[in-house]
Short mmCIF file of C-alpha atoms in Angstrom, two decimals:
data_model
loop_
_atom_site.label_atom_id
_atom_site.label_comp_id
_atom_site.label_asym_id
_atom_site.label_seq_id
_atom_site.Cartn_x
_atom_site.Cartn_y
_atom_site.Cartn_z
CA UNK A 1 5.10 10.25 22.04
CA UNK A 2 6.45 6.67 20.66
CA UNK A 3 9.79 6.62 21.40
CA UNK A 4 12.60 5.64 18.49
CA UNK A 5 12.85 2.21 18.11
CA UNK A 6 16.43 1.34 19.22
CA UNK A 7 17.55 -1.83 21.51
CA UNK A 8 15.13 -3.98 19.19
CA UNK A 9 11.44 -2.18 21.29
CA UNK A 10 8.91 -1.40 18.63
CA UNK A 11 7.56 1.94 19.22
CA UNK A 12 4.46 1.13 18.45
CA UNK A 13 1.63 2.62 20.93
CA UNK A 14 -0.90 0.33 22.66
CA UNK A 15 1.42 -2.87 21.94
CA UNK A 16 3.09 -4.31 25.36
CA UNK A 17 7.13 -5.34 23.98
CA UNK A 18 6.98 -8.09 26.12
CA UNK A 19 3.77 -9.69 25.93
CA UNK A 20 2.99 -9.10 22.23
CA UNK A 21 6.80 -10.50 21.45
CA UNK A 22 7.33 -13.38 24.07
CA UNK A 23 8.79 -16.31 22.61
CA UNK A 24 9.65 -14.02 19.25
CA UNK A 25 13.21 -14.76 17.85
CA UNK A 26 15.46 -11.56 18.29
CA UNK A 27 15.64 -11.99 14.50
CA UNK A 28 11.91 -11.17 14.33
CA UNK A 29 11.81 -8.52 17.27
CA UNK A 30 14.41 -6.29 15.40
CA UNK A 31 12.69 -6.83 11.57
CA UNK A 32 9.25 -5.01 13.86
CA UNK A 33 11.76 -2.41 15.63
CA UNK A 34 13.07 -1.65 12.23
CA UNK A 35 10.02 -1.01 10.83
CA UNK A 36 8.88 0.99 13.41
CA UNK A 37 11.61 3.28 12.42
CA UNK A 38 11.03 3.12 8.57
CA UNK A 39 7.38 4.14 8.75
CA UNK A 40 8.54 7.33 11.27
CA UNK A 41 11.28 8.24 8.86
CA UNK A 42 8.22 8.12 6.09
CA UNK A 43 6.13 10.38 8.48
CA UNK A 44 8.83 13.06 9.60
CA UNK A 45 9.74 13.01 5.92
CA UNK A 46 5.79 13.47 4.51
CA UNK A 47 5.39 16.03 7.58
CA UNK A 48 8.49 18.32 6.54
CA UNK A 49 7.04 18.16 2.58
CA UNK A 50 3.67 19.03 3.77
CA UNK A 51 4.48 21.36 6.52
CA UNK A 52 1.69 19.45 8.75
CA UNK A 53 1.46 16.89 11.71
CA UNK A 54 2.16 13.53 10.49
CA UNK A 55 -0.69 11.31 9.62
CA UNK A 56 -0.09 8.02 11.08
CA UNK A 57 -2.70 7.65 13.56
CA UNK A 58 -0.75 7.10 16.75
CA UNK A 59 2.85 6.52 15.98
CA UNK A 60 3.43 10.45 17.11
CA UNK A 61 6.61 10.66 14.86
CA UNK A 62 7.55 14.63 15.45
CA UNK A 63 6.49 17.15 13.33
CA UNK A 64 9.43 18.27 10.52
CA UNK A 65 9.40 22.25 9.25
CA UNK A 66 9.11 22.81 5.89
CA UNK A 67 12.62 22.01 4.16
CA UNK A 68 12.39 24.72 1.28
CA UNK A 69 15.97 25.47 0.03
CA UNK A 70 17.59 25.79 3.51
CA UNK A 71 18.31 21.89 4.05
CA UNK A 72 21.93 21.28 3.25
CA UNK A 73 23.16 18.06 1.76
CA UNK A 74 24.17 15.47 4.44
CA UNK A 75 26.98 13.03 4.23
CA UNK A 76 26.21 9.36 3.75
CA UNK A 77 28.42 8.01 6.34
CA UNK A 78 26.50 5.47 8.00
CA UNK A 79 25.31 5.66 11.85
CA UNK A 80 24.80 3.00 14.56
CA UNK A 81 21.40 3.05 16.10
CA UNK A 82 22.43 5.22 19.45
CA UNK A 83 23.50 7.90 16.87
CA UNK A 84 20.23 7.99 15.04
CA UNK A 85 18.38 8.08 18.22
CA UNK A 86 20.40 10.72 19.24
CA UNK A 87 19.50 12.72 15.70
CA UNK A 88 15.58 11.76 16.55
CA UNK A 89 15.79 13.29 19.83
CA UNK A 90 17.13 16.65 18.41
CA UNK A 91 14.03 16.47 15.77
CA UNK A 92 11.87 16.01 17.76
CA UNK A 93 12.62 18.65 19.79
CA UNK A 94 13.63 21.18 17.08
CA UNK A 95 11.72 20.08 14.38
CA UNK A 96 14.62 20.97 11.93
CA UNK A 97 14.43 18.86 8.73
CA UNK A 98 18.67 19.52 7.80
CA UNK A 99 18.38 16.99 11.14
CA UNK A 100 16.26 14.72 9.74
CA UNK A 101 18.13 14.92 6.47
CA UNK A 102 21.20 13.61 8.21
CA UNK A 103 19.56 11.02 10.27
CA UNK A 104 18.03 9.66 7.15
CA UNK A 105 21.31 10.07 5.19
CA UNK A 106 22.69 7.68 8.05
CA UNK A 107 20.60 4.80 7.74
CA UNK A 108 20.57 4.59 4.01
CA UNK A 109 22.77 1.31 4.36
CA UNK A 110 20.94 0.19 7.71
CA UNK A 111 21.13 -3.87 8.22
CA UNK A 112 17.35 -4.18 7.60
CA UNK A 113 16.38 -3.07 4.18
CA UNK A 114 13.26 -2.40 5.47
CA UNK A 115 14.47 0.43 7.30
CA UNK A 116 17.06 1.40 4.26
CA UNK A 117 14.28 1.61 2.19
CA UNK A 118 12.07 3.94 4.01
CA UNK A 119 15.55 6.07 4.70
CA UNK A 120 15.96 6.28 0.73
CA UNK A 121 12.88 7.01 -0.07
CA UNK A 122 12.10 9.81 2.52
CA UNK A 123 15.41 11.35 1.65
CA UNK A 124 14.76 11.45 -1.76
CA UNK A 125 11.56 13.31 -1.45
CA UNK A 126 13.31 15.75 0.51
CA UNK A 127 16.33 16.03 -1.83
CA UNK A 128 15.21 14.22 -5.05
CA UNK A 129 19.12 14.94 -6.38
CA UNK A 130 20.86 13.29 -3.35
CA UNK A 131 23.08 10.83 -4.95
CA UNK A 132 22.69 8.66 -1.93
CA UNK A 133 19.53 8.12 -1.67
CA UNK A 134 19.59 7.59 -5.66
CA UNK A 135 22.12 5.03 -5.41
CA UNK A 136 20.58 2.95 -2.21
CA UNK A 137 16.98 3.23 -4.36
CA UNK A 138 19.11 1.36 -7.36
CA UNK A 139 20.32 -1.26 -4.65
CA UNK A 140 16.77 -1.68 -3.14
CA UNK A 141 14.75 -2.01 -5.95
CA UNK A 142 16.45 -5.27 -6.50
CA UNK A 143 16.24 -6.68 -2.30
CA UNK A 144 15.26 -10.15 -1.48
CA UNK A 145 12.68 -8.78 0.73
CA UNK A 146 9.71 -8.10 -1.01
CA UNK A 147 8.58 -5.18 1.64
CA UNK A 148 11.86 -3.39 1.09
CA UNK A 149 11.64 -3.44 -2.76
CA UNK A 150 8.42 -2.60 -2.86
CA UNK A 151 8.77 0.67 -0.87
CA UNK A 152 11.98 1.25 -3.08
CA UNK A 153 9.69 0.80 -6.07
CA UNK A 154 7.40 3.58 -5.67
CA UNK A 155 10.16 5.91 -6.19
CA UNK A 156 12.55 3.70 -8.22
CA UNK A 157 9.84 1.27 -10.26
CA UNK A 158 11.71 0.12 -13.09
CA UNK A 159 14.76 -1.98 -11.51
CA UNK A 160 17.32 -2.36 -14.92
CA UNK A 161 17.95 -5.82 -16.25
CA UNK A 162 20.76 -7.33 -15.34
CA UNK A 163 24.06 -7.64 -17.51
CA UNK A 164 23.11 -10.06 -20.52
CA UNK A 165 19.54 -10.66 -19.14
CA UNK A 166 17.52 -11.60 -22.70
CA UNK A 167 15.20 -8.80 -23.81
CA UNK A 168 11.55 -9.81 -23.12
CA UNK A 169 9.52 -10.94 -25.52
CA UNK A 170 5.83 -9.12 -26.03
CA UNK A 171 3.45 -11.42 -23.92
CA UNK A 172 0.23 -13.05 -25.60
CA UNK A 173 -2.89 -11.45 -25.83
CA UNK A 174 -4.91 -12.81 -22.68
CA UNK A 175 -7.99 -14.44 -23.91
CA UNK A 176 -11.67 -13.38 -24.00
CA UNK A 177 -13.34 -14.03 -20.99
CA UNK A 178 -16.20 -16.23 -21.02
CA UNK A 179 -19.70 -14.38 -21.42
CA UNK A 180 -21.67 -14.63 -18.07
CA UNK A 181 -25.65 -13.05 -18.38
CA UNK A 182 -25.60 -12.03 -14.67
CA UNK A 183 -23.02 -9.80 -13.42
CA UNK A 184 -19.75 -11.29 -11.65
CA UNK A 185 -17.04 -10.40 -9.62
CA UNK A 186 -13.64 -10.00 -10.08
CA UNK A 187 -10.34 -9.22 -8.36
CA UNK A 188 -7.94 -6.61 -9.31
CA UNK A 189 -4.21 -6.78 -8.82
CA UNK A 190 -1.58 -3.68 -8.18
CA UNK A 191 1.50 -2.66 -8.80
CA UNK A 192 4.20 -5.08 -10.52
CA UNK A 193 1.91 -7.97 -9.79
CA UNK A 194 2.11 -9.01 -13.67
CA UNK A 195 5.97 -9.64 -12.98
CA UNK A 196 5.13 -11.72 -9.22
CA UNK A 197 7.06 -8.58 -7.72
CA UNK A 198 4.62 -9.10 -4.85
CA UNK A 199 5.17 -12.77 -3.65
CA UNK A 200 1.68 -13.02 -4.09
CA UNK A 201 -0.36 -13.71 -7.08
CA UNK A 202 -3.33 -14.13 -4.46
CA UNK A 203 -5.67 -12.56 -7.58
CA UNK A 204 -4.96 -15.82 -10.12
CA UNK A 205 -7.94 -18.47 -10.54
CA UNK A 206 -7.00 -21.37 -7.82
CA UNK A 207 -5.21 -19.64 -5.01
CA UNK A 208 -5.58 -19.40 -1.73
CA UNK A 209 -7.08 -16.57 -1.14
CA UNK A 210 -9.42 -16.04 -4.74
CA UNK A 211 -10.84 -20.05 -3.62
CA UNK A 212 -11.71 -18.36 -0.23
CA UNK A 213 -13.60 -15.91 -1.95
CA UNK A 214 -15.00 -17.86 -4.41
CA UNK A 215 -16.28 -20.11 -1.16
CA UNK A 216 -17.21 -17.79 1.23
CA UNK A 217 -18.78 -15.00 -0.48
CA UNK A 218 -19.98 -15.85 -4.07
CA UNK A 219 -19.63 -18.16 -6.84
CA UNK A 220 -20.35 -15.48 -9.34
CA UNK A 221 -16.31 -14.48 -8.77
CA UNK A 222 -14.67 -14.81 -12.50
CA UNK A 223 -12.48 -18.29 -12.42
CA UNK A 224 -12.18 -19.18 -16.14
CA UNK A 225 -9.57 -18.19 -18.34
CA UNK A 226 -9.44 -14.16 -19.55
CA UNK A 227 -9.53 -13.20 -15.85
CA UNK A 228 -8.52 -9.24 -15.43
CA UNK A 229 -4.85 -8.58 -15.59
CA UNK A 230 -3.34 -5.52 -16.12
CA UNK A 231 -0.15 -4.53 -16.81
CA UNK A 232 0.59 -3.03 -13.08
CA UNK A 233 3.08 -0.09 -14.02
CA UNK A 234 3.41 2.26 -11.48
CA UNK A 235 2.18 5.47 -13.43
CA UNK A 236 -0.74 7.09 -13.36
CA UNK A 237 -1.31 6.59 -17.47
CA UNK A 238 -1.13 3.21 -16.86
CA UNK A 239 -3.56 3.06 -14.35
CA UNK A 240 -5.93 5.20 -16.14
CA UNK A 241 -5.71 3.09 -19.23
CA UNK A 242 -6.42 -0.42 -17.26
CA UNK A 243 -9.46 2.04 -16.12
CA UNK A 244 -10.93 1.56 -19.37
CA UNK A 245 -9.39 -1.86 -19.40
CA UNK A 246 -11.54 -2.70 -16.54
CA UNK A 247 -14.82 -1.39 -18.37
CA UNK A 248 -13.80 -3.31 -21.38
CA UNK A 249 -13.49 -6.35 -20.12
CA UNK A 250 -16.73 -6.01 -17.93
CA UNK A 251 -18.59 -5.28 -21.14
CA UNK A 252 -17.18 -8.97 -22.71
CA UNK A 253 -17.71 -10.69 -19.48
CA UNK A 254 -21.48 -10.03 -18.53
CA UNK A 255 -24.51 -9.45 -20.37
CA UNK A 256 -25.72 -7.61 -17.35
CA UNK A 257 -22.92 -4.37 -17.52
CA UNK A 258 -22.18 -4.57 -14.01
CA UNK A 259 -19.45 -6.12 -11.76
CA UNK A 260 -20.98 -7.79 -8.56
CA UNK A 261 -17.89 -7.05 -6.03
CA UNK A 262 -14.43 -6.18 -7.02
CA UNK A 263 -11.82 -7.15 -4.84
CA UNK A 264 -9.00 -4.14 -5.70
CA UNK A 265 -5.29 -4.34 -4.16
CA UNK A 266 -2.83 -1.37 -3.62
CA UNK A 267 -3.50 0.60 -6.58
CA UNK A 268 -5.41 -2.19 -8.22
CA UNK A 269 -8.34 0.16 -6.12
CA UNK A 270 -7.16 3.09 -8.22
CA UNK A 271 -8.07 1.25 -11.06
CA UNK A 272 -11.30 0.39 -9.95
CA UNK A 273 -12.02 3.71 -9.19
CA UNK A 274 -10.98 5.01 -12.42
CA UNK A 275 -13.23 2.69 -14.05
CA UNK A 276 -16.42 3.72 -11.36
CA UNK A 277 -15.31 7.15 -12.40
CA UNK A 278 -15.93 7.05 -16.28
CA UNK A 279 -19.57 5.39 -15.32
CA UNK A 280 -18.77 1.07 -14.79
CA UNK A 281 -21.31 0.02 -12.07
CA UNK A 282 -19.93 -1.79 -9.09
CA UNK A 283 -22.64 -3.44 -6.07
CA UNK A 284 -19.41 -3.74 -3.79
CA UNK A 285 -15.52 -2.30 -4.33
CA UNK A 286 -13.20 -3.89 -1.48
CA UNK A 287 -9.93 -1.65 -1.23
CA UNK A 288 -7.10 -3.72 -0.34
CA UNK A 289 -4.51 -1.71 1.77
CA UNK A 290 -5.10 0.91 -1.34
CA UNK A 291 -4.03 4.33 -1.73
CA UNK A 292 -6.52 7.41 -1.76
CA UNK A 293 -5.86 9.32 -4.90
CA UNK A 294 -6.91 12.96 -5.16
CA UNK A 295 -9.48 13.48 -7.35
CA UNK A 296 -11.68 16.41 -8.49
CA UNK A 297 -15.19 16.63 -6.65
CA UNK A 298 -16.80 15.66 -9.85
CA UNK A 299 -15.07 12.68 -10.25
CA UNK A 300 -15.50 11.46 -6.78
CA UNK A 301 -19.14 12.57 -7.35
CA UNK A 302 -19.45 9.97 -10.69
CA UNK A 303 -17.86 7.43 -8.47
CA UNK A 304 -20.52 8.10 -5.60
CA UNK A 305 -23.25 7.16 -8.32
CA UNK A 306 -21.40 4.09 -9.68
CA UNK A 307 -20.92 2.18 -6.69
CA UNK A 308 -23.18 0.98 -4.12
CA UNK A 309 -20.81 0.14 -1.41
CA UNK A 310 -16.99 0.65 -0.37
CA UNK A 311 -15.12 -1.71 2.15
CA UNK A 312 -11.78 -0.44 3.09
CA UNK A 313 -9.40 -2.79 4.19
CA UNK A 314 -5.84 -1.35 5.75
CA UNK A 315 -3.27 -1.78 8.28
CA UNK A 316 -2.21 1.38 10.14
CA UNK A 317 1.37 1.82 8.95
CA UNK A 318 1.23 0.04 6.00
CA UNK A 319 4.97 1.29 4.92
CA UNK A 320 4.38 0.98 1.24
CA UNK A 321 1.60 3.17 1.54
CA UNK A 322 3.75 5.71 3.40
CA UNK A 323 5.86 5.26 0.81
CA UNK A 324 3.61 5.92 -1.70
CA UNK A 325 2.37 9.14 -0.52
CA UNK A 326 5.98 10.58 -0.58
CA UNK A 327 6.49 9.24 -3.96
CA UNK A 328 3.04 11.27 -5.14
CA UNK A 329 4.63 14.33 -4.23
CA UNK A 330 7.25 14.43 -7.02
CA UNK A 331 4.63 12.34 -9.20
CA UNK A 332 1.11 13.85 -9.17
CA UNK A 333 -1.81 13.10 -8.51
CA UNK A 334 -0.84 12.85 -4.67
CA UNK A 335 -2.35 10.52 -2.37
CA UNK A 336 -3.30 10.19 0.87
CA UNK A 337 -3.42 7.04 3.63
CA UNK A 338 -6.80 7.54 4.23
CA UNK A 339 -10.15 7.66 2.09
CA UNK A 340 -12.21 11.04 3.57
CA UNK A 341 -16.24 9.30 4.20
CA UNK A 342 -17.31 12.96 2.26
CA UNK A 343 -15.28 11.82 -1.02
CA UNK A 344 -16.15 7.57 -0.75
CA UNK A 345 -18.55 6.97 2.13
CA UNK A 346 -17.17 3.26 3.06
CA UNK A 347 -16.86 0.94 5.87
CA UNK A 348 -13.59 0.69 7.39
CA UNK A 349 -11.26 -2.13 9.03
CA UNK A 350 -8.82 -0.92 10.58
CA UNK A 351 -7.22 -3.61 13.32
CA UNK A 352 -5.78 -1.98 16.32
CA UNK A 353 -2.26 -3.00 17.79
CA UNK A 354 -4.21 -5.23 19.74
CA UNK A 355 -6.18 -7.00 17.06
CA UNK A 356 -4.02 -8.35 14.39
CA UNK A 357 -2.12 -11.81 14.91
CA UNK A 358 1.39 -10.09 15.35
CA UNK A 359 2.51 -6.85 15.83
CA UNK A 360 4.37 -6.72 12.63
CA UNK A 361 1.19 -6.53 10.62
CA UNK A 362 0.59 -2.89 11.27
CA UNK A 363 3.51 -2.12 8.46
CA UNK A 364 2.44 -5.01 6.14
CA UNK A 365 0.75 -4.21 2.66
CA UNK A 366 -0.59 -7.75 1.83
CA UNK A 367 -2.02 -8.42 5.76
CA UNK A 368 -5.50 -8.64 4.28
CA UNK A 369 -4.44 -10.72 1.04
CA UNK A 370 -4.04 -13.75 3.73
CA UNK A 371 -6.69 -16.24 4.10
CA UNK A 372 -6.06 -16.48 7.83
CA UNK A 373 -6.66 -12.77 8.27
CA UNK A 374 -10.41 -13.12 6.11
CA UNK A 375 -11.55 -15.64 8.71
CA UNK A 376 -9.79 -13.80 11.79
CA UNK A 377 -11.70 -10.55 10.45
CA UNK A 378 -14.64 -12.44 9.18
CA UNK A 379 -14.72 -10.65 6.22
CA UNK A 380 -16.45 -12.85 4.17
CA UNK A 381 -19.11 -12.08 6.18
CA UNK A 382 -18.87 -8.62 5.68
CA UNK A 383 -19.08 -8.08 2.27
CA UNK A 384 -21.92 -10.63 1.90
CA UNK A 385 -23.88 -8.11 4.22
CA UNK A 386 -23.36 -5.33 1.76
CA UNK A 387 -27.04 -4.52 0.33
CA UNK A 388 -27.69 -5.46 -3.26
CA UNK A 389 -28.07 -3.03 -5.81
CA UNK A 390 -31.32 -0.73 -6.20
CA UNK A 391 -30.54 -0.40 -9.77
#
């Protein structure tokens, strides 16, 4: 079983402390131990709502019982790390989820927000009323680390404007994308990436990672003005409606109907495959650390016919994920970590400890939005392999 992450040793399975981390500043070695600990606080948490193991590969946080009614409200004095490892230990070897409740409660102010941000958001799946976890979620959503406010935002999306912040004004209508007569590619951002909530607007004509594309795969990728945008709420609505969007927009931007390969981040891929599932033809859909969205069988079954080939692209503990998977649980549909082959045969990448350039990059959710980690993977590569269409 990994252990808890305390004195600053990532309990992370197959990674060697003091290999992987030599010549790591103890600033660095901490920001991995802490989120170590956020993604098992995620885990115990999504094990405890679902009443089975956790499903993080091989992280082994403990299995949680069911909380039902019987988990009392913990105080939200904070605890020192020897104090939460002392409330993991008694988890893991009761299983009792008022434990975990308390533990969590603890660490809602911890030093790394990473880890403060996990703690909130687990605890407020548990206890969606706890006004600790409520208020740390208000403080999060507004972090200077992106990681920590996105894994705030799945539960807490909409952060409040600030005191005499200006009201916004209603953005122009993007333009028409330029009519292609073959198909073309596209990319498709996720959540909050309209507002540059991600530090990465890796999906915009010109940067790094959409020239590397554009290079290394196919020219046919959209670069003109009227690229895809949509408006990346975190709702399911929305993401049903830029669906449609998606269709639209393929309709103005190719004579030929189809989309060649759609690059899809976070739930960017839920909006390609709500698109694939009202009919919109894809050769090749790359998921981007996304989310697996329950669907009904026929759905997945219209998606099956639309697309010719899935890549899926994710990190292990990718702790916005996690979070994400909590946050479906008091905001249907739920999702999963994990695509199941029977719903979306695909290809996976999935690096081991062992195979991404630090350990740190097992909890990241834009490891494969980096250039570096295309050519490391040789993923460019990949999807040019993918067959083309038989339609």
């Amino acid at each position: 079983m990994a252990a808890f992450a305390v004195q600053a040793v990532p309990a992370v399975p197959a990674v060697q402390p003091v290999q992987a981390l030599a010549g790591a500043s103890a600033e660095s070695i901490e920001y991995l131990a802490a989120s170590s600990r956020a993604a098992q606080y995620l885990l115990m948490a999504a094990s405890s709502l679902s009443g089975t193991a956790p499903e993080g590969d091989a992280l082994d946080a403990p299995a949680v019982a069911p909380a039902a009614a019987r988990v009392t409200r913990p105080p939200t004095d904070p605890i020192d790390l020897a104090a939460a490892a002392a409330l993991y230990a008694e988890v893991t070897t009761t299983g009792d989820p008022t434990t975990l409740a308390r533990l969590l409660a603890g660490r809602l102010r911890a030093a790394t927000p990473v880890e403060a941000a996990a703690a909130s958001v687990a605890l407020h799946a548990m206890m969606p009323d706890h006004p600790g976890a409520v208020a740390a979620l208000a403080r999060l959503v507004r972090s200077a680390d992106p990681l920590a406010r996105a894994i705030a935002q799945t539960v807490a999306p909409a952060a409040p404007p600030a005191p005499g912040t200006p009201a916004p004004t209603a953005a122009p209508a993007p333009p028409a994308p330029t009519r292609s007569r073959a198909a073309v590619s596209t990319t498709v951002h996720g959540t909050f990436a309209m507002l540059g909530d991600t530090g990465s607007r890796w999906y915009i004509p010109g940067a790094p990672l959409h020239d590397h594309l554009e290079a290394r795969v196919g020219r046919n990728l959209y670069d003109g003005p009227g690229f895809f945008t949509w408006s990346g709420q975190y709702s399911d609505s929305a993401r049903r409606a830029a669906g449609d969007a998606l269709v639209a927009w393929t309709s103005a931007a190719t004579d030929a109907g189809t989309l060649d390969v759609v690059y899809a981040h976070s739930h960017g891929g839920t909006v390609a495959l709500n698109a694939a599932s009202v009919g919109q033809r894809i050769r090749v859909l790359v998921l981007i650390h996304a989310p697996a969205v329950e669907r009904m069988p026929g759905e997945w079954a219209t998606i099956r016919r639309a697309v010719d080939g899935v890549i899926v692209l994710r990190t292990r503990f990718d702790l916005v994920v996690l979070a994400d998977t909590l946050a479906s649980r008091l905001r249907p549909p739920r999702s999963r970590t994990t695509f199941a082959q029977t719903d979306l045969p695909h290809e996976l990448v999935d690096p081991a400890p062992s195979e991404v350039d630090a350990p740190i990059d097992l909890f990241s959710h834009d490891y494969f939005l980096r250039v570096p980690t295309w050519e490391r993977e040789r993923l460019a590569n990949l999807v040019r392999r993918q067959p083309s269409s038989s339609a």
